[in-house]
Coordinates of C-alpha atoms and ligand atoms in Angstrom, one line a residue:
X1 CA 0.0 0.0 0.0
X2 CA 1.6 3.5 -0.6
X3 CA -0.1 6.0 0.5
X4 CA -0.6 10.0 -0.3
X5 CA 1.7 12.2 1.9
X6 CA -0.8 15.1 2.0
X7 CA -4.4 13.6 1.0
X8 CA -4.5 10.2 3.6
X9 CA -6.0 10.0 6.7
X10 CA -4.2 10.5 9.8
X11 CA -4.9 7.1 10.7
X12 CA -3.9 6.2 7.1
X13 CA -0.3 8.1 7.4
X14 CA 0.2 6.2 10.9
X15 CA -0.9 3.0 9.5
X16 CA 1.9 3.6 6.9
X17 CA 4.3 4.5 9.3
X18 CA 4.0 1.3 11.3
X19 CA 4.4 -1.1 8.1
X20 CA 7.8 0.7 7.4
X21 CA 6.3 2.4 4.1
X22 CA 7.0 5.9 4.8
X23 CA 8.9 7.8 7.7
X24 CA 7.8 10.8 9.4
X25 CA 10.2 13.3 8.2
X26 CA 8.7 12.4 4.3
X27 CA 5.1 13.1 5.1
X28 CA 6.7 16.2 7.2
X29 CA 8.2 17.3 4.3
X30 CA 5.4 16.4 2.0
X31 CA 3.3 18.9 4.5
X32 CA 5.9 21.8 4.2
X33 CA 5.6 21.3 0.4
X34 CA 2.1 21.5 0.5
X35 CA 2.3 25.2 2.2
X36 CA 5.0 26.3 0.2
X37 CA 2.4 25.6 -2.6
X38 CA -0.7 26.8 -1.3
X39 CA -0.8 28.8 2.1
X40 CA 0.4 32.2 0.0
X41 CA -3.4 32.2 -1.2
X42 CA -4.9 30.2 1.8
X43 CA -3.0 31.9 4.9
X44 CA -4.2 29.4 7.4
X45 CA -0.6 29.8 9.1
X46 CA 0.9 33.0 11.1
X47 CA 4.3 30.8 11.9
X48 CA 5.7 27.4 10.2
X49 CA 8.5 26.3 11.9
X50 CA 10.1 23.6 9.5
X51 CA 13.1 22.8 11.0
X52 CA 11.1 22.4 14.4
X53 CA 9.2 19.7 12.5
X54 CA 11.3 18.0 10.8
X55 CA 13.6 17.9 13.8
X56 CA 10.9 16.6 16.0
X57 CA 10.1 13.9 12.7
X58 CA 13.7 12.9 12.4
X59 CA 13.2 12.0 16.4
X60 CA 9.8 10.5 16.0
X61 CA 11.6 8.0 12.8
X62 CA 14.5 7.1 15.3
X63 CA 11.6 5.8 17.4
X64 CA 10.0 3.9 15.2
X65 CA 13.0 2.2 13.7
X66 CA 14.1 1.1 17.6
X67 CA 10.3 -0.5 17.5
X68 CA 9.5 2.2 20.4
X69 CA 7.0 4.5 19.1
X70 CA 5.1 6.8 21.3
X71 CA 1.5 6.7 20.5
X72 CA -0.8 5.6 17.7
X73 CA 0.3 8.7 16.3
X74 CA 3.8 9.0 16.8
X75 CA 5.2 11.0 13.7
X76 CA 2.0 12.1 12.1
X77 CA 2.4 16.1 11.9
X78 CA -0.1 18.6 13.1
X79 CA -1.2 22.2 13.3
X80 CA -1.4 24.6 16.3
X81 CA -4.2 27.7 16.7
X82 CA -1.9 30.1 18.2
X83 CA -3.8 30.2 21.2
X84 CA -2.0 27.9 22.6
X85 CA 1.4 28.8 23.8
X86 CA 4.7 26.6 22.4
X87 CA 8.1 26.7 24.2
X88 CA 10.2 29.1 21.4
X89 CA 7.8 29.7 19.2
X90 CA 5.8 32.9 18.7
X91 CA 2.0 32.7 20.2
X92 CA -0.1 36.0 19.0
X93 CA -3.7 35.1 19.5
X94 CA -3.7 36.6 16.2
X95 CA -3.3 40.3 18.2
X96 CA -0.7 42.7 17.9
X97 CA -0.7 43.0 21.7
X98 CA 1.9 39.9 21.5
X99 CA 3.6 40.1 18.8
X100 CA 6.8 39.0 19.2
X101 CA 6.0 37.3 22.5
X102 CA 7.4 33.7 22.5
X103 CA 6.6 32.3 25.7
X104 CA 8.5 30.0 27.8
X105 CA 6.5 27.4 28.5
X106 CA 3.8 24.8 26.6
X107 CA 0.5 24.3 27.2
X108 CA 0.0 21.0 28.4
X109 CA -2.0 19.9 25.0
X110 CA 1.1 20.8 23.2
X111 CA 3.5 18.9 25.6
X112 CA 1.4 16.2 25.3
X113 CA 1.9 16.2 21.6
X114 CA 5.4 16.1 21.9
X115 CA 5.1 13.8 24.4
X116 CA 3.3 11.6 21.7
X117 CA 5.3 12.7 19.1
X118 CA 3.3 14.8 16.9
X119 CA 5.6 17.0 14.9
X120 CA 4.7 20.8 15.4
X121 CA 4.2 22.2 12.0
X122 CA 3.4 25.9 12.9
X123 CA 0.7 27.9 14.4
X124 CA -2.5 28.6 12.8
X125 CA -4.2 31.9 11.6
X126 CA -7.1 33.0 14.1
X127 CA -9.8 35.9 15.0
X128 CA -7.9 38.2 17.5
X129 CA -8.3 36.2 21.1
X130 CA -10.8 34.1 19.1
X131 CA -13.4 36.2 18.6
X132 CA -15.1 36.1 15.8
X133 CA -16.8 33.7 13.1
X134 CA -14.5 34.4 10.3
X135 CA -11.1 34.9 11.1
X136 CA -11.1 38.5 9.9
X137 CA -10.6 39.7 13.1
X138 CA -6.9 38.6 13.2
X139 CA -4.7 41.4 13.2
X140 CA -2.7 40.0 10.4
X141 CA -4.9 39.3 7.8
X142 CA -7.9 36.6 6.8
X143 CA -7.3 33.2 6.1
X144 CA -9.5 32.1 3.1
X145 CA -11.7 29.4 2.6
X146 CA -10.0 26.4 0.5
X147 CA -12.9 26.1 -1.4
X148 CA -13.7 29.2 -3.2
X149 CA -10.8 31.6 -2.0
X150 CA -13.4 34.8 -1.6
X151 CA -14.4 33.3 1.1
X152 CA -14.3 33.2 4.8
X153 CA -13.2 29.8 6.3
X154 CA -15.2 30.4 9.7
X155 CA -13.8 31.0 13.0
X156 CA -12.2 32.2 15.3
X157 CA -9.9 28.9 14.2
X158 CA -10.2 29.4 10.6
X159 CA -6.4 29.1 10.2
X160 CA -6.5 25.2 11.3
X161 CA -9.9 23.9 9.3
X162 CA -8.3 25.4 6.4
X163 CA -4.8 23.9 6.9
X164 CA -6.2 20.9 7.2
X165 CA -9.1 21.2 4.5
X166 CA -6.2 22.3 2.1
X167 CA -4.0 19.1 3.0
X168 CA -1.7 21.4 4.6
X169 CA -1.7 19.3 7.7
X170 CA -3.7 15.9 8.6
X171 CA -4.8 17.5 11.8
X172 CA -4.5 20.5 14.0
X173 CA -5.4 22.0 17.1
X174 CA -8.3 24.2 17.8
X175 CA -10.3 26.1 20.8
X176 CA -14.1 26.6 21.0
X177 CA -15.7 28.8 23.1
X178 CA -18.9 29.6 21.3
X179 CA -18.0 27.6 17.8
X180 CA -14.9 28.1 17.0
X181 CA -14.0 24.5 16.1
X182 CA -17.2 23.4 15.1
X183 CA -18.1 26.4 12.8
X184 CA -15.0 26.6 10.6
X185 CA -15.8 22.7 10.4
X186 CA -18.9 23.1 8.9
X187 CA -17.5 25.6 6.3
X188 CA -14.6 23.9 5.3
X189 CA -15.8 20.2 4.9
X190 CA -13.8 19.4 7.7
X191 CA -14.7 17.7 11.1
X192 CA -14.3 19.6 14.6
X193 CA -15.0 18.4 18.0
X194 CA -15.3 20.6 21.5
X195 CA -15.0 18.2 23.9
X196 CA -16.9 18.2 27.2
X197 CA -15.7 20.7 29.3
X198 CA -12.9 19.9 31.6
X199 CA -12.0 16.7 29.6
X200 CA -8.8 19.0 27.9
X201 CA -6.5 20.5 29.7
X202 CA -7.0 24.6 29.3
X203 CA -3.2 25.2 31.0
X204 CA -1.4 26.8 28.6
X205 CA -4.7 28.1 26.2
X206 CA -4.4 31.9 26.3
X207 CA -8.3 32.6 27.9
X208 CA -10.7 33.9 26.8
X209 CA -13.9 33.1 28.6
X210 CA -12.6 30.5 30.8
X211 CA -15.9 29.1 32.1
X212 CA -16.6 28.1 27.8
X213 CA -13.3 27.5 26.2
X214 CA -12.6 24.1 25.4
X215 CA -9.4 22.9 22.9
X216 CA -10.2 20.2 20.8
X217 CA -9.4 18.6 17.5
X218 CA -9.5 19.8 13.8
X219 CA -9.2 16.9 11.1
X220 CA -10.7 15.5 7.5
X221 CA -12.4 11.8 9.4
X222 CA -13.8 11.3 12.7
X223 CA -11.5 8.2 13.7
X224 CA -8.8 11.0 13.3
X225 CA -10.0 13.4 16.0
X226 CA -10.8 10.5 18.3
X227 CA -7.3 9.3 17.7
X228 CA -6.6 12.9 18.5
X229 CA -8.5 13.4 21.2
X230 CA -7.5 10.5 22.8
X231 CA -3.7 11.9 23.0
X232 CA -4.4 15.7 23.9
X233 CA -7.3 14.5 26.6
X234 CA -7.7 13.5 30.3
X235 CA -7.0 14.9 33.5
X236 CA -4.3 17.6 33.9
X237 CA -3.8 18.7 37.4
X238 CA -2.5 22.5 36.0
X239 CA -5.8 23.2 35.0
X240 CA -8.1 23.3 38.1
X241 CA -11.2 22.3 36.2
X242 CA -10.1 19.0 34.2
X243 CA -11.9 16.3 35.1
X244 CA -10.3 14.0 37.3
X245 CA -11.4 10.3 35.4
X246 CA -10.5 8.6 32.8
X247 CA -11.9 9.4 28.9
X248 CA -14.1 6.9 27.3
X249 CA -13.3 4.7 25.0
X250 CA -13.5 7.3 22.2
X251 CA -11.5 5.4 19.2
X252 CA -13.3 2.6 19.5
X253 CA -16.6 4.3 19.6
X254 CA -15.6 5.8 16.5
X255 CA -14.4 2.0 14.8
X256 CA -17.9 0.6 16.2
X257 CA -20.0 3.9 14.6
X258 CA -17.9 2.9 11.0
X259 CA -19.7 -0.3 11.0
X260 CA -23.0 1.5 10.4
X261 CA -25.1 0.0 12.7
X262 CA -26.4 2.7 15.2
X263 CA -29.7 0.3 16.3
X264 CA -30.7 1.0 19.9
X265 CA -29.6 4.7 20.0
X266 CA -31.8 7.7 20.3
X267 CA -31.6 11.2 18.5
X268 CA -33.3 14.1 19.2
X269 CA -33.7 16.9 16.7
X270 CA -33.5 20.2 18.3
X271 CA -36.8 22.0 17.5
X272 CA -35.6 25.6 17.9
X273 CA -32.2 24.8 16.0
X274 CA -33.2 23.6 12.9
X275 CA -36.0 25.5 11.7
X276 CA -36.0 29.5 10.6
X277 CA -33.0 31.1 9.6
X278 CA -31.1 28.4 8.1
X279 CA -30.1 28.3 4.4
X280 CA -32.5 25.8 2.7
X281 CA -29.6 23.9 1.2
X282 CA -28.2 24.1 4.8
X283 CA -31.5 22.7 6.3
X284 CA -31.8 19.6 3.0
X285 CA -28.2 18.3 3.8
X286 CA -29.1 18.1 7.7
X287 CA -32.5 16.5 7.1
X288 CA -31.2 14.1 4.5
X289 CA -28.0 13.2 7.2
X290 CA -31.0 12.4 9.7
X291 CA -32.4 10.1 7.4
X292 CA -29.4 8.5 7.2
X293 CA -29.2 7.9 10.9
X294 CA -32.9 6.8 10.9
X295 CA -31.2 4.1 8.1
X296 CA -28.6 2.9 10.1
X297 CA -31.2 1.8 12.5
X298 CA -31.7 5.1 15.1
X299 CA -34.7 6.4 16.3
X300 CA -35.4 10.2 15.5
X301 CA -37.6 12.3 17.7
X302 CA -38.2 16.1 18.0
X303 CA -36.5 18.0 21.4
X304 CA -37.9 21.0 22.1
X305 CA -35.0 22.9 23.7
X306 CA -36.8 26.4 24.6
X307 CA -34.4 28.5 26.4
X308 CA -32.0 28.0 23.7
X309 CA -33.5 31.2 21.8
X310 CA -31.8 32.9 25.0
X311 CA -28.6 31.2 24.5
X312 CA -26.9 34.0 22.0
X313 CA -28.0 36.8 24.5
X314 CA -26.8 34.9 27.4
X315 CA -23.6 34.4 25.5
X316 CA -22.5 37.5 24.6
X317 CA -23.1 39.0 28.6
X318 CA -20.8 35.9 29.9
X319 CA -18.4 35.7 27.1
X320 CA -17.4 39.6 27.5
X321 CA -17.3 39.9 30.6
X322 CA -14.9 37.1 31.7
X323 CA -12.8 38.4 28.2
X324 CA -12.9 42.0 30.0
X325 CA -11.2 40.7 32.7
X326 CA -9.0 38.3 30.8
X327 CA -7.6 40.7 28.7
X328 CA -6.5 43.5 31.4
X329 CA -3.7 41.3 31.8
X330 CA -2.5 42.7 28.1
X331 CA -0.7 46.0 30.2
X332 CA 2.5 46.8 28.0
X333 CA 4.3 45.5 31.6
X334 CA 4.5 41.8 31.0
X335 CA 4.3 40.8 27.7
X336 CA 4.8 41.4 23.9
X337 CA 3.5 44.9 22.6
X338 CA 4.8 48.8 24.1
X339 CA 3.7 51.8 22.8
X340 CA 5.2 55.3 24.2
X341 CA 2.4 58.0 23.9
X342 CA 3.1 60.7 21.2
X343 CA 4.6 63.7 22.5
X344 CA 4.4 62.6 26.0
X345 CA 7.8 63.3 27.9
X346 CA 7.7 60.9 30.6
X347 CA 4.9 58.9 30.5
X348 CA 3.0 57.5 33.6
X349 CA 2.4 54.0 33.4
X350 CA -0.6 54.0 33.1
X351 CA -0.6 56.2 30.3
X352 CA 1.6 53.7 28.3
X353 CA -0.8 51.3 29.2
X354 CA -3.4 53.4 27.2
X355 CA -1.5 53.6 24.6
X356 CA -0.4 50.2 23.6
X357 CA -3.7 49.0 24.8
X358 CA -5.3 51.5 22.5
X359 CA -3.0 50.3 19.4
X360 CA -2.6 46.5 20.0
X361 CA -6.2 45.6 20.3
X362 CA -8.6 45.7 17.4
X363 CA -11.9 46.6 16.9
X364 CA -13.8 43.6 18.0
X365 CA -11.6 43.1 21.3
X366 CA -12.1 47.0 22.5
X367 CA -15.9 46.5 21.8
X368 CA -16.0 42.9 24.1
X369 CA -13.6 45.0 26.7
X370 CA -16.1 48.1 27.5
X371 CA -19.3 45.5 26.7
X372 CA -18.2 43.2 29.5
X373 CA -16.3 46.2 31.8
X374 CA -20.0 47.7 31.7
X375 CA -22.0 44.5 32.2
X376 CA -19.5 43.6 35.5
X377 CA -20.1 47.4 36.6
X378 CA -21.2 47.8 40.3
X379 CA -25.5 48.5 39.8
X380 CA -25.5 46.8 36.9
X381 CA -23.9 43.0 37.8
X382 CA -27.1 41.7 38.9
X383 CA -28.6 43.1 36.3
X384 CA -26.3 41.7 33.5
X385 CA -23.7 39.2 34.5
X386 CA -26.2 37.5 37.2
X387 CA -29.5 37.0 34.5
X388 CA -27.0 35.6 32.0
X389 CA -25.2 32.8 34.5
X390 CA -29.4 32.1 35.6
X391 CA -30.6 31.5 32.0
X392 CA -27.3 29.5 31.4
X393 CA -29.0 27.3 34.0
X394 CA -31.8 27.0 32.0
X395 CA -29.9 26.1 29.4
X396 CA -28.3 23.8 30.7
X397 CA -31.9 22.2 32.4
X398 CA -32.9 21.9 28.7
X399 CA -30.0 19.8 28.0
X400 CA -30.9 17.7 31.4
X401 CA -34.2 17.7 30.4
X402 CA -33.3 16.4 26.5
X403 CA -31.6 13.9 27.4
X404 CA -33.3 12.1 29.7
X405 CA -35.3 11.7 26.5
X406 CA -32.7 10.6 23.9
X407 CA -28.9 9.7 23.8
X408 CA -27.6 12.6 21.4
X409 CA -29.0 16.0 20.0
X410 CA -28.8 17.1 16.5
X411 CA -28.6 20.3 14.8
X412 CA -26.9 22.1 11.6
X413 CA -24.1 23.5 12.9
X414 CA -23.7 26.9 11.4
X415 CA -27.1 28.1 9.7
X416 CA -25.5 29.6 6.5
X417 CA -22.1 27.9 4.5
X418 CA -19.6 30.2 3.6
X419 CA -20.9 34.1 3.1
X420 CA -17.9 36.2 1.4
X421 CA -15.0 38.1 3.0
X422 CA -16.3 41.5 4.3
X423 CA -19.9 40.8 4.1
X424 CA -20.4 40.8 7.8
X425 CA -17.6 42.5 9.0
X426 CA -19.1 45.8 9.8
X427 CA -22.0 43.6 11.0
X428 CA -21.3 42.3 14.6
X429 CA -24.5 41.3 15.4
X430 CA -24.7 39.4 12.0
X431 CA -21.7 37.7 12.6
X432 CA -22.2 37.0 15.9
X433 CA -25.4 34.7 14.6
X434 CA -23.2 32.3 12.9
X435 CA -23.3 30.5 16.0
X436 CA -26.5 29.7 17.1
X437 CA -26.7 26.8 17.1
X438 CA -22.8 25.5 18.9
X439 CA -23.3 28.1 21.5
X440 CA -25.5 26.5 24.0
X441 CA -23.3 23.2 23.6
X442 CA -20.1 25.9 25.5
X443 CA -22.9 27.5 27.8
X444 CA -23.7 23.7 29.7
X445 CA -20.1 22.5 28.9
X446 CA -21.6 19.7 26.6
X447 CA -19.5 17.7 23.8
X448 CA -20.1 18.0 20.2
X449 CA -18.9 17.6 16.9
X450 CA -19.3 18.8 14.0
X451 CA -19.4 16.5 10.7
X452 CA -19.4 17.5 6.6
X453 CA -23.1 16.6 5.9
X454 CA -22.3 17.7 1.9
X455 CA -22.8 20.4 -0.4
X456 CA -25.8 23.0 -0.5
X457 CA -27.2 22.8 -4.0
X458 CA -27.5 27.2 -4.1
X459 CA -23.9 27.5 -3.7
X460 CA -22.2 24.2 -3.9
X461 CA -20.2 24.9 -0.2
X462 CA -20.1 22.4 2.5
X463 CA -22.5 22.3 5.5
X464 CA -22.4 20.5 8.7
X465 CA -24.1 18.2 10.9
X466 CA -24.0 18.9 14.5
X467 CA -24.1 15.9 17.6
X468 CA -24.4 16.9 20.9
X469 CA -24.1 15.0 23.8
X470 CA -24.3 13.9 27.8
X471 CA -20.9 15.5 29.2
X472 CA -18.0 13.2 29.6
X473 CA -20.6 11.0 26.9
X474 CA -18.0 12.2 24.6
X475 CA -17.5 8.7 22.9
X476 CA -21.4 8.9 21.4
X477 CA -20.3 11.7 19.3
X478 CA -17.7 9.8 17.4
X479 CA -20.1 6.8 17.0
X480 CA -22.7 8.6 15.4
X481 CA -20.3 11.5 13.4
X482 CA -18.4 7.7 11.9
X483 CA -21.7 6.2 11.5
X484 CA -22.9 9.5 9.2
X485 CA -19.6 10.1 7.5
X486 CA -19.3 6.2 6.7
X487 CA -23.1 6.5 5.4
X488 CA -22.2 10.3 3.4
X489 CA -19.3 8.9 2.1
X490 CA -20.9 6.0 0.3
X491 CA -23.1 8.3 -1.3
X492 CA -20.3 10.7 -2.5
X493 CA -18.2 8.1 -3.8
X494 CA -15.2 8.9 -1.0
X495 CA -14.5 11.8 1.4
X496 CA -16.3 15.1 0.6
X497 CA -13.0 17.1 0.4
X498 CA -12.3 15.0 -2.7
X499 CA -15.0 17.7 -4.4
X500 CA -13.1 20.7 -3.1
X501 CA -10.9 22.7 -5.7
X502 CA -7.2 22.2 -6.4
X503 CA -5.2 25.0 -5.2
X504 CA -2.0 24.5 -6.8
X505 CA -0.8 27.9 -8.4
X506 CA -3.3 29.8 -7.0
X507 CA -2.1 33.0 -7.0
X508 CA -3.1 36.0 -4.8
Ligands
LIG601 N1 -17.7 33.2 17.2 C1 -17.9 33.2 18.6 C2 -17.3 34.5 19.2 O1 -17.0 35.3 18.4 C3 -17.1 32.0 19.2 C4 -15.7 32.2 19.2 C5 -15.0 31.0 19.8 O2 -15.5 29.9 20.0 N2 -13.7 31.2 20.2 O3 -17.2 34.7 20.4

């Protein structure tokens, strides 16, 4: 068997690896290559660090030929959202606020990486501090959507679903707070999973709201992110909300949901999140997908979720405020970014503080700052902060409520595919709607994935199938995401990102 050294599987490439019928540093190289090609019209990277790689893959091939490999994945490389900090490399959040920081230390996701021996490709192109649904919001420029470059590859991780939707990378890193995994997914034909929260480690993942965020995989199959997941998950005693137990079997979940046969399982469609406001080629590839399931032997029923209409409102009081307080952090003192005020002789402190904090943060950020200094403001905390954290327990009563009913939830994930760069970026409130439907999922500290469901027939862009789960139930996600993408994929004839243009000499 030889496989491809950019198009196969992760599984695939480790497969390979064991046999003897490639090494690490070629499908390294072969990953480099693919950049070199492509990522001057995609931009899904901010930092590639080849010799880092190939270093690391030169290590991970000494392994192998002692017969001592370190994981399942040992030498298969991978992307990094440069959220998460790496030991010598630069970690920007995709703000100028830290350029030029490299910090001294890795989060624990990445050491476990390296611990696994993953080599580190580069970091990946993001919204500034992740917020945002479109990856305009970095400070350095968009990253475009692999399959029609016009277009915005979702976000805040855009940079990682399109590395990995352009065969950049066979997997990457991501962090979802409100959809930024699942999202850029959905856009890019890709599969993302936010795992339940507290099952990975958050040490080392710069915060944004750190009651939501959750780091989880970015890859083309479902077995790949439970491999994944597998490696970057379980209890971490830096972060002082992992769980403490053991991750279910989430690999073999996935093998078992391949087979096809999901008789005996339960699936509730989520009455307020599949309904108005989707695209209609959005809404025919999810209902089509939850025929499939029905074929593979489920049983469909309607949830009514109602304090989910709250969930975006609720959202965006939490989200801001813990980011306001976050973010103060970002002082000109510590870290990356000074700016000297013009034609100020000698500066106060604080008045340096104004200034870099003025010039390092975009638009976006300043407008979460004053929305969450304002909510947290003594009168109106009750008011504000308190309602949101007591609908959130609504929210997360709905879920309770859902499944004592059925084993997993389903949704679209993102109502629309792909709009164009710029459309909503004077638009906040428009882009914030992108995501509905993965926001309530962060809000109860859920598990879900997101899974290519196909091609709207309007625009011919990929959509998404959404599975929610029990938390720490992550291992039902990967049975029924393999279950549907086995199912999809014998309709399409092979993966969907077969469909997706060729990039090679696209010029920008
Ligand atoms: N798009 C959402 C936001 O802007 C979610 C971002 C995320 O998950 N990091 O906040």
């Amino acid at each position: 068997m030889s496989i491809d050294l950019t198009r196969a599987s992760a599984d695939e490439m480790a497969r390979a690896l064991a046999a003897g019928e490639t090494t690490s540093v070629e499908l390294t190289r072969a990953a480099l290559a693919a950049t070199e090609l492509v990522d001057g019209a995609v931009h899904a990277y901010l930092h590639v660090d080849a010799e880092g790689a190939l270093a690391a893959a030169a290590e991970s091939d000494a392994r192998r030929a002692a017969g001592t490999p370190a994981s399942a994945l040992d030498g298969v490389p991978i992307a990094v959202k440069d959220v998460l900090t790496t030991t010598g490399l630069p970690t920007t959040c995709g703000s100028k606020i830290l350029e030029g920081w490299i910090p001294p230390y890795d989060a624990t996701v990445v050491a476990r990486l390296k611990a696994a021996g993953l080599p580190i490709l580069g970091k990946t192109n993001m919204d500034e501090f992740a917020m945002g649904s479109s990856t305009e919001h970095s400070a350095y420029g968009p990253t475009h959507n692999p399959w029609d470059l016009e277009r915005i590859p979702g976000g805040s991780g855009g940079g990682s679903a399109a590395a990995v939707a352009s065969f950049q990378a066979p997997l990457a890193l991501g962090t979802d707070t409100g959809g930024s995994i699942r999202q850029p997914g959905a856009v890019t034909g890709t599969v993302g999973v936010k795992p339940t929260y507290g099952g990975v480690s958050r040490y080392g993942l710069v915060a944004m709201a750190n009651s939501l965020d959750q780091v989880g995989p970015v890859t083309r199959t479902v077995l790949d992110a439970a491999l994944l997941h597998e490696i970057i998950g379980g209890h971490d005693p830096l972060d002082s909300t992992s769980v403490d137990q053991p991750l279910p079997p989430l690999v073999e979940a996935a093998r078992q949901g391949a087979t096809g046969d999901l008789s005996g399982l339960k699936v509730g469609v989520i009455t307020e999140l599949s309904g108005e406001g989707y695209q209609s080629g959005v809404l025919a590839r999810f209902n089509e997908s939850v025929d499939l399931l029905v074929a593979a032997g489920a049983e469909v029923v309607e949830v009514s979720c109602p304090n989910f209409v709250h969930a975006l409102a609720t959202y965006y009081l939490v989200m801001p405020c813990e980011a306001s307080s976050n973010l103060a952090k970002f002082d000109a003192m510590r870290y990356g970014l000074r700016v000297l005020p013009e034609g100020v002789e000698s500066p106060s402190a604080e008045e340096v503080m104004r200034a870099t904090r003025d010039a390092g943060f975009g638009d976006e950020v300043k407008r979460r700052i004053i929305l969450g200094t304002y909510a947290l403001s003594s009168g109106y905390y009750d008011a504000y902060y308190g309602t949101a954290q007591r609908v959130r327990t609504l929210i997360s009563q709905d879920f309770a409520a859902a499944f004592e009913q059925v084993d997993v939830l389903v949704s679209p994930t993102s109502p629309t595919t792909a709009f164009k760069l710029g459309e909503k970026l004077d638009d906040p409130l428009a882009m914030y709607l992108n995501d509905l439907a993965t926001i309530p999922a962060n809000l109860a500290g859920v598990p879900g994935i997101s899974v290519p469901s196909g091609l709207a027939e309007e625009d011919g862009l990929p959509t998404g199938f959404q599975v929610l789960a029990p938390a720490l139930a992550d291992d039902r996600l990967y049975r029924v995401g393999a279950a549907l993408e086995a199912a999809l994929e014998a309709i399409w004839g092979g993966p969907l990102l077969d469909k997706a243009p060729t990039l090679e000499g696209a010029a920008r």
